[in-house]
Amino acid sequence: MLQAIDRIASRLSRETVVLASLAAVVLVGLADQLTGFELSFSLFYLAPIAIAAWYAGRNAGILLALASAAAWLAADLSAGHVYSSRVVALWNASMRLCIFLIFSQLLCAVHGLLDSAQRFARTDPLTGLDNRRAFFEQLTYSLALAARERRPLTLAYVDLDDFKRINDVHGHAAGDQVLCLVARTLSQALRRSDTVARLGGDEFALLLPGTDQAGAESLIAKTRQALYQAFRTESARPTYSVGAVTFSEPPPNAERAIAAADALMYQVKARGKDGVAFVREPREHA
């Protein structure tokens, strides 16, 4: 049941979630009134508060807490509950409001922590790019989509040449700045449909869906030019070895695709570094 609620609520806009939650509060309030003041319905008010806080945010949680406290007080009084003083009624309502508010804000805090944990699990902490795990998931999806739609896909492996020397000469802080600038430049140079990730160390990967070899050659040439331009005034100026594989028939898994691009990149390094190589898979034989 919780999974069904999650599937439905996650697809709705925040406004729709808030309106639906308010409607649920009204229904709970009516049920609370009809059953009389001797039976407590406090627990049932928590459900719409929880849904609003979780799927619509902190302010929505506060709104639903206020609405629930007001609905409970209205139902309590209309059901015939007579208090010795109005102060007692207001006190009880205030205490219930405090409980509802604390509950909603705790849920918002938990939701925020979960979002952060999920984001950090998929994000490189230094550059803010996708990490290896997130990239493999995206690559797996893109390979399956390319196979279904019979469209080409290009995967490029980018390695900074002699990055250890940059760390040794300029320091690790400067090395981190180099990696961040590379990441930022790659992200800005690529299209919105493309994906760039840091796979680890000084290794980056570019995923170019729907891109044939000619398109990849043009895009990577512009990207390399953007990288050199970005470091034009920097003391540490890295060079790059790039292996780009265009798959006309996607391989069966992401590992095979990464291995092909990685192997091509090492061929560039073996030829003297600071270059790029392109190949199309499967290769055509005469």
CSV table of C-alpha atoms in Angstrom, one decimal:
chain,number,residue,atom,x,y,z
A,1,MET,CA,0.0,0.0,0.0
A,2,LEU,CA,2.8,2.4,0.9
A,3,GLN,CA,4.5,1.7,-2.5
A,4,ALA,CA,1.2,2.4,-4.3
A,5,ILE,CA,0.9,5.8,-2.4
A,6,ASP,CA,4.5,6.6,-3.2
A,7,ARG,CA,4.0,5.9,-7.0
A,8,ILE,CA,0.9,8.1,-7.1
A,9,ALA,CA,2.1,10.9,-4.9
A,10,SER,CA,5.5,11.2,-6.6
A,11,ARG,CA,3.8,11.8,-10.0
A,12,LEU,CA,1.6,14.7,-8.7
A,13,SER,CA,2.5,18.3,-8.5
A,14,ARG,CA,3.0,19.9,-5.1
A,15,GLU,CA,-0.2,21.9,-5.4
A,16,THR,CA,-2.2,18.7,-6.1
A,17,VAL,CA,-0.6,16.9,-3.2
A,18,VAL,CA,-1.5,19.8,-0.9
A,19,LEU,CA,-5.1,20.0,-2.1
A,20,ALA,CA,-5.5,16.2,-1.8
A,21,SER,CA,-4.1,16.3,1.7
A,22,LEU,CA,-6.4,19.1,2.8
A,23,ALA,CA,-9.3,17.1,1.4
A,24,ALA,CA,-8.2,14.1,3.4
A,25,VAL,CA,-8.0,16.3,6.6
A,26,VAL,CA,-11.6,17.4,5.9
A,27,LEU,CA,-12.7,13.8,5.6
A,28,VAL,CA,-10.9,12.8,8.8
A,29,GLY,CA,-12.5,15.8,10.6
A,30,LEU,CA,-16.0,14.8,9.5
A,31,ALA,CA,-15.3,11.2,10.7
A,32,ASP,CA,-14.0,12.6,14.0
A,33,GLN,CA,-17.1,14.7,14.5
A,34,LEU,CA,-19.5,11.8,13.7
A,35,THR,CA,-17.8,9.4,16.1
A,36,GLY,CA,-18.0,11.9,19.0
A,37,PHE,CA,-15.4,13.4,21.2
A,38,GLU,CA,-14.8,10.3,23.3
A,39,LEU,CA,-13.0,8.5,20.4
A,40,SER,CA,-9.6,10.0,19.5
A,41,PHE,CA,-8.8,10.4,15.8
A,42,SER,CA,-5.4,12.1,16.2
A,43,LEU,CA,-3.5,9.3,14.5
A,44,PHE,CA,-5.6,9.6,11.3
A,45,TYR,CA,-4.6,13.3,10.9
A,46,LEU,CA,-1.0,12.3,10.7
A,47,ALA,CA,-1.4,10.5,7.3
A,48,PRO,CA,-2.3,13.7,5.3
A,49,ILE,CA,0.3,15.7,7.2
A,50,ALA,CA,3.0,13.1,6.4
A,51,ILE,CA,2.1,13.0,2.7
A,52,ALA,CA,2.1,16.8,2.4
A,53,ALA,CA,5.4,17.1,4.3
A,54,TRP,CA,7.1,14.3,2.4
A,55,TYR,CA,6.0,15.1,-1.2
A,56,ALA,CA,5.3,18.9,-1.1
A,57,GLY,CA,7.9,20.2,1.4
A,58,ARG,CA,8.3,22.0,4.7
A,59,ASN,CA,5.7,24.7,4.2
A,60,ALA,CA,3.1,22.2,3.1
A,61,GLY,CA,3.7,20.2,6.2
A,62,ILE,CA,3.2,23.3,8.4
A,63,LEU,CA,0.0,24.2,6.5
A,64,LEU,CA,-1.4,20.7,7.0
A,65,ALA,CA,-0.4,20.7,10.7
A,66,LEU,CA,-2.4,23.9,11.1
A,67,ALA,CA,-5.4,22.6,9.2
A,68,SER,CA,-5.4,19.3,11.1
A,69,ALA,CA,-5.3,21.1,14.5
A,70,ALA,CA,-8.1,23.4,13.4
A,71,ALA,CA,-10.2,20.4,12.1
A,72,TRP,CA,-9.6,18.5,15.2
A,73,LEU,CA,-10.8,21.4,17.4
A,74,ALA,CA,-13.8,22.1,15.2
A,75,ALA,CA,-14.8,18.4,15.3
A,76,ASP,CA,-14.3,18.2,19.0
A,77,LEU,CA,-16.4,21.2,19.8
A,78,SER,CA,-19.2,20.4,17.3
A,79,ALA,CA,-19.4,16.9,18.7
A,80,GLY,CA,-20.5,18.4,22.0
A,81,HIS,CA,-17.3,18.3,24.1
A,82,VAL,CA,-17.8,20.8,26.8
A,83,TYR,CA,-14.7,22.2,28.5
A,84,SER,CA,-14.5,23.9,31.9
A,85,SER,CA,-12.8,26.9,30.2
A,86,ARG,CA,-12.0,28.0,26.7
A,87,VAL,CA,-8.4,28.2,27.8
A,88,VAL,CA,-8.4,24.4,28.3
A,89,ALA,CA,-9.7,23.9,24.7
A,90,LEU,CA,-7.1,26.3,23.3
A,91,TRP,CA,-4.4,24.6,25.3
A,92,ASN,CA,-5.3,21.1,24.0
A,93,ALA,CA,-5.5,22.5,20.5
A,94,SER,CA,-2.1,24.1,20.9
A,95,MET,CA,-0.5,20.9,22.2
A,96,ARG,CA,-1.9,18.9,19.3
A,97,LEU,CA,-0.7,21.6,16.9
A,98,CYS,CA,2.8,21.3,18.4
A,99,ILE,CA,2.8,17.6,18.0
A,100,PHE,CA,1.6,17.9,14.4
A,101,LEU,CA,4.3,20.5,13.6
A,102,ILE,CA,7.1,18.5,15.2
A,103,PHE,CA,5.9,15.4,13.3
A,104,SER,CA,5.8,17.2,9.9
A,105,GLN,CA,9.2,18.9,10.4
A,106,LEU,CA,10.9,15.7,11.5
A,107,LEU,CA,9.6,14.0,8.3
A,108,CYS,CA,10.9,16.9,6.2
A,109,ALA,CA,14.3,16.5,7.9
A,110,VAL,CA,14.4,12.8,7.3
A,111,HIS,CA,13.4,13.3,3.6
A,112,GLY,CA,16.2,15.8,3.2
A,113,LEU,CA,18.7,13.5,4.7
A,114,LEU,CA,17.6,10.7,2.4
A,115,ASP,CA,17.8,12.9,-0.7
A,116,SER,CA,21.3,14.0,0.3
A,117,ALA,CA,22.4,10.4,0.9
A,118,GLN,CA,21.1,9.4,-2.5
A,119,ARG,CA,22.6,12.4,-4.2
A,120,PHE,CA,26.0,11.8,-2.6
A,121,ALA,CA,25.9,8.1,-3.5
A,122,ARG,CA,25.7,9.1,-7.2
A,123,THR,CA,27.8,12.2,-7.2
A,124,ASP,CA,31.5,12.8,-7.2
A,125,PRO,CA,32.2,14.9,-4.1
A,126,LEU,CA,35.0,16.9,-5.6
A,127,THR,CA,33.6,17.9,-9.1
A,128,GLY,CA,29.9,17.5,-8.6
A,129,LEU,CA,29.7,15.2,-11.7
A,130,ASP,CA,28.1,11.8,-11.8
A,131,ASN,CA,30.3,9.2,-10.2
A,132,ARG,CA,31.1,5.8,-11.6
A,133,ARG,CA,28.0,4.2,-10.2
A,134,ALA,CA,25.6,6.8,-11.6
A,135,PHE,CA,27.4,6.8,-15.0
A,136,PHE,CA,27.2,3.0,-15.3
A,137,GLU,CA,23.4,3.2,-14.6
A,138,GLN,CA,23.0,5.9,-17.3
A,139,LEU,CA,25.2,4.0,-19.8
A,140,THR,CA,23.2,0.8,-19.3
A,141,TYR,CA,20.0,2.6,-19.9
A,142,SER,CA,21.4,4.5,-23.0
A,143,LEU,CA,22.7,1.3,-24.5
A,144,ALA,CA,19.3,-0.4,-24.2
A,145,LEU,CA,17.6,2.6,-25.7
A,146,ALA,CA,20.1,2.8,-28.5
A,147,ALA,CA,19.5,-0.9,-29.3
A,148,ARG,CA,15.8,-0.5,-29.3
A,149,GLU,CA,15.7,2.6,-31.4
A,150,ARG,CA,18.6,1.4,-33.7
A,151,ARG,CA,20.5,4.7,-33.1
A,152,PRO,CA,24.3,5.1,-32.8
A,153,LEU,CA,25.9,6.0,-29.5
A,154,THR,CA,29.4,7.3,-28.8
A,155,LEU,CA,31.3,6.7,-25.5
A,156,ALA,CA,34.5,8.7,-24.9
A,157,TYR,CA,37.1,8.0,-22.3
A,158,VAL,CA,39.2,11.0,-21.3
A,159,ASP,CA,42.4,10.8,-19.2
A,160,LEU,CA,44.6,13.7,-18.1
A,161,ASP,CA,48.1,13.1,-19.1
A,162,ASP,CA,50.8,13.0,-16.4
A,163,PHE,CA,48.4,14.3,-13.8
A,164,LYS,CA,50.7,13.0,-11.0
A,165,ARG,CA,53.3,15.5,-12.2
A,166,ILE,CA,50.7,18.3,-11.7
A,167,ASN,CA,50.2,17.2,-8.1
A,168,ASP,CA,53.9,16.9,-7.5
A,169,VAL,CA,54.8,20.3,-9.0
A,170,HIS,CA,51.8,22.5,-8.0
A,171,GLY,CA,50.4,20.6,-5.0
A,172,HIS,CA,47.3,18.5,-4.5
A,173,ALA,CA,45.1,21.6,-4.0
A,174,ALA,CA,46.0,22.8,-7.4
A,175,GLY,CA,45.4,19.3,-8.8
A,176,ASP,CA,41.9,19.4,-7.3
A,177,GLN,CA,41.3,22.8,-8.9
A,178,VAL,CA,42.4,21.3,-12.3
A,179,LEU,CA,40.0,18.5,-12.0
A,180,CYS,CA,37.1,20.9,-11.1
A,181,LEU,CA,37.9,23.1,-14.0
A,182,VAL,CA,38.0,20.2,-16.4
A,183,ALA,CA,34.7,19.0,-15.0
A,184,ARG,CA,33.1,22.4,-15.4
A,185,THR,CA,34.4,22.9,-18.9
A,186,LEU,CA,33.3,19.4,-20.1
A,187,SER,CA,29.8,20.0,-18.7
A,188,GLN,CA,29.5,23.4,-20.4
A,189,ALA,CA,30.9,22.1,-23.7
A,190,LEU,CA,28.5,19.2,-24.1
A,191,ARG,CA,24.9,19.1,-25.0
A,192,ARG,CA,22.1,18.8,-22.4
A,193,SER,CA,21.4,15.3,-23.7
A,194,ASP,CA,24.9,14.2,-23.1
A,195,THR,CA,26.4,12.9,-19.8
A,196,VAL,CA,29.8,13.6,-18.3
A,197,ALA,CA,31.2,11.7,-15.3
A,198,ARG,CA,34.3,11.4,-13.3
A,199,LEU,CA,35.1,7.7,-13.1
A,200,GLY,CA,37.9,8.2,-10.6
A,201,GLY,CA,41.3,9.9,-10.3
A,202,ASP,CA,41.9,11.9,-13.4
A,203,GLU,CA,39.6,9.8,-15.6
A,204,PHE,CA,36.4,11.2,-17.1
A,205,ALA,CA,33.8,9.6,-19.4
A,206,LEU,CA,31.5,11.3,-22.0
A,207,LEU,CA,28.3,9.6,-23.1
A,208,LEU,CA,26.9,11.0,-26.4
A,209,PRO,CA,23.6,9.4,-27.2
A,210,GLY,CA,22.4,9.5,-30.8
A,211,THR,CA,25.8,10.6,-32.0
A,212,ASP,CA,27.6,8.9,-34.9
A,213,GLN,CA,31.4,9.1,-35.5
A,214,ALA,CA,31.3,12.3,-37.6
A,215,GLY,CA,29.2,14.0,-34.9
A,216,ALA,CA,31.5,12.7,-32.2
A,217,GLU,CA,34.6,14.0,-34.0
A,218,SER,CA,33.1,17.4,-34.3
A,219,LEU,CA,31.9,17.6,-30.7
A,220,ILE,CA,35.1,16.2,-29.1
A,221,ALA,CA,37.2,18.6,-31.2
A,222,LYS,CA,35.2,21.5,-29.8
A,223,THR,CA,35.4,20.1,-26.3
A,224,ARG,CA,39.2,19.7,-26.4
A,225,GLN,CA,39.5,23.3,-27.7
A,226,ALA,CA,37.3,24.4,-24.8
A,227,LEU,CA,39.6,22.6,-22.4
A,228,TYR,CA,42.7,24.2,-23.7
A,229,GLN,CA,41.0,27.6,-23.7
A,230,ALA,CA,39.9,27.2,-20.1
A,231,PHE,CA,43.5,26.6,-19.0
A,232,ARG,CA,45.0,29.3,-21.2
A,233,THR,CA,45.9,31.5,-18.2
A,234,GLU,CA,46.5,28.7,-15.7
A,235,SER,CA,49.9,27.7,-14.4
A,236,ALA,CA,49.0,24.0,-14.6
A,237,ARG,CA,48.0,23.2,-18.2
A,238,PRO,CA,47.1,19.5,-18.6
A,239,THR,CA,46.9,17.6,-21.9
A,240,TYR,CA,44.4,14.9,-22.6
A,241,SER,CA,44.3,11.4,-24.1
A,242,VAL,CA,40.9,10.5,-25.5
A,243,GLY,CA,39.5,7.3,-26.9
A,244,ALA,CA,36.0,7.6,-28.5
A,245,VAL,CA,34.1,4.5,-29.6
A,246,THR,CA,30.9,4.9,-31.7
A,247,PHE,CA,28.6,1.9,-31.3
A,248,SER,CA,26.3,1.3,-34.3
A,249,GLU,CA,25.3,-1.9,-32.6
A,250,PRO,CA,25.5,-1.4,-28.8
A,251,PRO,CA,27.4,-4.1,-26.8
A,252,PRO,CA,25.5,-6.3,-24.3
A,253,ASN,CA,26.6,-4.4,-21.2
A,254,ALA,CA,28.1,-1.2,-19.9
A,255,GLU,CA,31.3,-2.9,-18.8
A,256,ARG,CA,32.1,-4.0,-22.4
A,257,ALA,CA,31.5,-0.5,-23.7
A,258,ILE,CA,33.7,1.1,-21.1
A,259,ALA,CA,36.5,-1.5,-21.7
A,260,ALA,CA,36.5,-0.6,-25.4
A,261,ALA,CA,36.8,3.1,-24.9
A,262,ASP,CA,39.4,2.6,-22.2
A,263,ALA,CA,41.5,0.4,-24.4
A,264,LEU,CA,41.3,2.9,-27.2
A,265,MET,CA,42.4,5.7,-24.9
A,266,TYR,CA,45.5,3.7,-23.8
A,267,GLN,CA,46.4,3.3,-27.5
A,268,VAL,CA,46.5,7.1,-27.6
A,269,LYS,CA,48.8,7.2,-24.6
A,270,ALA,CA,51.1,4.6,-26.2
A,271,ARG,CA,51.4,6.8,-29.3
A,272,GLY,CA,52.6,9.8,-27.3
A,273,LYS,CA,49.6,11.1,-25.4
A,274,ASP,CA,47.8,14.4,-26.0
A,275,GLY,CA,45.6,13.1,-28.8
A,276,VAL,CA,42.3,11.5,-29.7
A,277,ALA,CA,41.4,8.3,-31.5
A,278,PHE,CA,38.0,7.3,-32.9
A,279,VAL,CA,36.7,3.9,-33.9
A,280,ARG,CA,33.4,2.5,-34.8
A,281,GLU,CA,32.1,-0.8,-33.4
A,282,PRO,CA,31.5,-3.3,-34.7
A,283,ARG,CA,34.4,-2.6,-37.1
A,284,GLU,CA,33.8,-3.2,-40.8
A,285,HIS,CA,36.2,-5.6,-42.5
A,286,ALA,CA,37.1,-5.5,-46.1
